[in-house]
Short mmCIF file of C-alpha atoms in Angstrom, two decimals:
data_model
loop_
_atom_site.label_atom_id
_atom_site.label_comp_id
_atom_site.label_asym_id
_atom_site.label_seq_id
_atom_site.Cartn_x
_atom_site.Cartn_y
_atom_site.Cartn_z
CA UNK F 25 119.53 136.55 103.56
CA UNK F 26 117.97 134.08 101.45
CA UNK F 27 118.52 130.27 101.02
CA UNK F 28 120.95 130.39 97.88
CA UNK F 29 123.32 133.02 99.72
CA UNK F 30 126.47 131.60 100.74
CA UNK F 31 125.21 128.34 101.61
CA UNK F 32 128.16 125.78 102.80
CA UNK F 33 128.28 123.61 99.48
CA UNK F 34 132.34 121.72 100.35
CA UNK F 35 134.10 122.37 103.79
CA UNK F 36 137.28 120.72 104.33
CA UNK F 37 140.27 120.60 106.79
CA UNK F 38 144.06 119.41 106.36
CA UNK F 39 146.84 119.40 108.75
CA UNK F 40 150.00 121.59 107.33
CA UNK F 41 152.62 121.98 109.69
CA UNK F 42 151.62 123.90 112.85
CA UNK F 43 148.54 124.52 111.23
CA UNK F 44 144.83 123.69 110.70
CA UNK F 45 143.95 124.76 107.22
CA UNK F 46 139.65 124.56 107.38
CA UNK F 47 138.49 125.14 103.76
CA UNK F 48 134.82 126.44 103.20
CA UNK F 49 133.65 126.75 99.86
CA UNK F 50 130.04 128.78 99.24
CA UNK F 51 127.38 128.67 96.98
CA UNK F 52 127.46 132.96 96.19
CA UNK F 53 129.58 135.13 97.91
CA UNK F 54 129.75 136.57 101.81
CA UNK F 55 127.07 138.44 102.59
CA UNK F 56 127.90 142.17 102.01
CA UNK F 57 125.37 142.99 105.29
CA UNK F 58 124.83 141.94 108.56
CA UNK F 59 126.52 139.23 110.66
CA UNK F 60 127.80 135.55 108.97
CA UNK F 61 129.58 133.03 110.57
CA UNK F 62 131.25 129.53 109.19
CA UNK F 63 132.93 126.98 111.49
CA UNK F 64 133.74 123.55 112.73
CA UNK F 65 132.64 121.75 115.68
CA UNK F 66 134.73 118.93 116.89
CA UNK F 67 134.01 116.53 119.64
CA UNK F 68 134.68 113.58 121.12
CA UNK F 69 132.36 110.32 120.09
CA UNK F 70 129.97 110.63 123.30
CA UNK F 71 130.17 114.45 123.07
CA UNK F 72 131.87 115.06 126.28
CA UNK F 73 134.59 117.21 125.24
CA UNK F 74 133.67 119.50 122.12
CA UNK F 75 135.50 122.87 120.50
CA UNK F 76 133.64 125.06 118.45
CA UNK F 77 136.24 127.19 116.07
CA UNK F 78 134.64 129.83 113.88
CA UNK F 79 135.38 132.70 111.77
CA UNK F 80 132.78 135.85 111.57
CA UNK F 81 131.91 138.58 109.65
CA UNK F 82 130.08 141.81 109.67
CA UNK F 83 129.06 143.77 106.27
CA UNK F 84 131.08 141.03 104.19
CA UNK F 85 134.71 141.87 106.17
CA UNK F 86 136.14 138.67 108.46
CA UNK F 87 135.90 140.49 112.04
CA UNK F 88 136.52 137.25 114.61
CA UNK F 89 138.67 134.44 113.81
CA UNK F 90 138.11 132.11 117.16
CA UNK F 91 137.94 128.22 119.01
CA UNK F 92 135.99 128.13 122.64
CA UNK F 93 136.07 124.63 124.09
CA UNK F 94 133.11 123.28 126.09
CA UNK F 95 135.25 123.79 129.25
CA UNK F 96 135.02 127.54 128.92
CA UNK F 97 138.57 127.99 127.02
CA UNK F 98 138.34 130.76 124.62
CA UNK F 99 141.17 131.91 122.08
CA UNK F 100 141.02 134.46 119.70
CA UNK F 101 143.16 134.60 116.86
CA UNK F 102 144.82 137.02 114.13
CA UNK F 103 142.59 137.95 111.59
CA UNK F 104 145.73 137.01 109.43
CA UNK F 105 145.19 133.84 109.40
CA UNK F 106 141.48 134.20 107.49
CA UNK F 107 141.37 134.40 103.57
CA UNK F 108 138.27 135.41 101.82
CA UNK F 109 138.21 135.79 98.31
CA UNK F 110 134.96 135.29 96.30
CA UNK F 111 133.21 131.82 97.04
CA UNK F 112 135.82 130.78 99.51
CA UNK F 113 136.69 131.25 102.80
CA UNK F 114 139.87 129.98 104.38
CA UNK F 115 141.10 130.00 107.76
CA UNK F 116 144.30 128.80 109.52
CA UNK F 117 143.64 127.70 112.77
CA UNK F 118 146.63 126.68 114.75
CA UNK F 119 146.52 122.72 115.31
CA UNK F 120 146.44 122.82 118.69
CA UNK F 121 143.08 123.67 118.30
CA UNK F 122 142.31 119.79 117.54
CA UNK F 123 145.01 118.54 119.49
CA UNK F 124 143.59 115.90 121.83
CA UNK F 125 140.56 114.71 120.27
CA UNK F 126 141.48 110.78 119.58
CA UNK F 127 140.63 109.20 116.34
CA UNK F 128 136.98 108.76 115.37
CA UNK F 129 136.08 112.10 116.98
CA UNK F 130 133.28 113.55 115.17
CA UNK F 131 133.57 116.90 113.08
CA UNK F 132 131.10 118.94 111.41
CA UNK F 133 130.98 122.40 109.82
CA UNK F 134 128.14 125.14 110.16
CA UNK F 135 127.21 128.46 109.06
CA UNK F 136 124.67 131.44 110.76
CA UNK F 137 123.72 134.37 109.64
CA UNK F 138 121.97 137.19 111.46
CA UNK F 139 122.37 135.06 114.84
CA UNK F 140 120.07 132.26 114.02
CA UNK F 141 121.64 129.06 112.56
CA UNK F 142 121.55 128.70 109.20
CA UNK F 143 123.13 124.94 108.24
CA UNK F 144 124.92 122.58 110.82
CA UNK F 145 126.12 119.28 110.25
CA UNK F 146 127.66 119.82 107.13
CA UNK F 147 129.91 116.82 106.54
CA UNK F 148 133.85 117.80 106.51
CA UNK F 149 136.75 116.34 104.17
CA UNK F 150 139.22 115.62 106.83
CA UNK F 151 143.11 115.23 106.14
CA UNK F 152 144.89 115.24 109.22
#
């Protein structure tokens, strides 16, 4: 995969209902082989309490929609709730995904590909 393939250019998250709408646009489309991954990490300010939610997919189709907290909590979700359509990827993550993470937590979005990380950090347009 090179450098201009889907690379995270806009990720951003809004609260609508029950629900956790996470917005990742791309530079190009999903990669139509091998493994790709977007996501948010959360955490607390000091880092002590951290959730990592991600969506993943294989040959270009979403195959894991997912949050695992640093305490070993894992939920998988519905592939339902993932949208893919072009340059953007949406996924609906149920809120209680965030729940409990006080204000001025820190979030950030990422992206791999293959395994190996390919951005982290990426700044997120929060709405909650």
């Amino acid at each position: 995969m090179s450098s201009h393939d889907a690379f995270l250019k806009h990720v951003a998250i809004a609260a609508k209902d029950s629900t956790l709408v996470a917005t990742f646009d791309i530079d190009g489309n999903i990669p139509g082989s091998g493994a790709y991954v977007v996501g948010l990490v959360a955490a607390t300010e000091d880092h002590s309490h951290q959730r990592r939610m991600g969506i993943e997919f294989m040959n270009g189709e979403a195959v894991s929609f997912y949050c695992f907290s640093h305490d070993g909590t894992e939920e998988n979700f519905d592939l339902s709730g993932v949208e893919h359509s072009g340059s953007t990827i949406t996924g609906h993550f149920p809120l209680s995904t965030v729940m409990g993470l006080v204000k001025g937590h820190l979030m950030t979005a990422f992206s791999d590909a293959d395994g190996r990380e390919y951005q982290a950090n990426v700044p997120v347009e929060e709405s909650l």
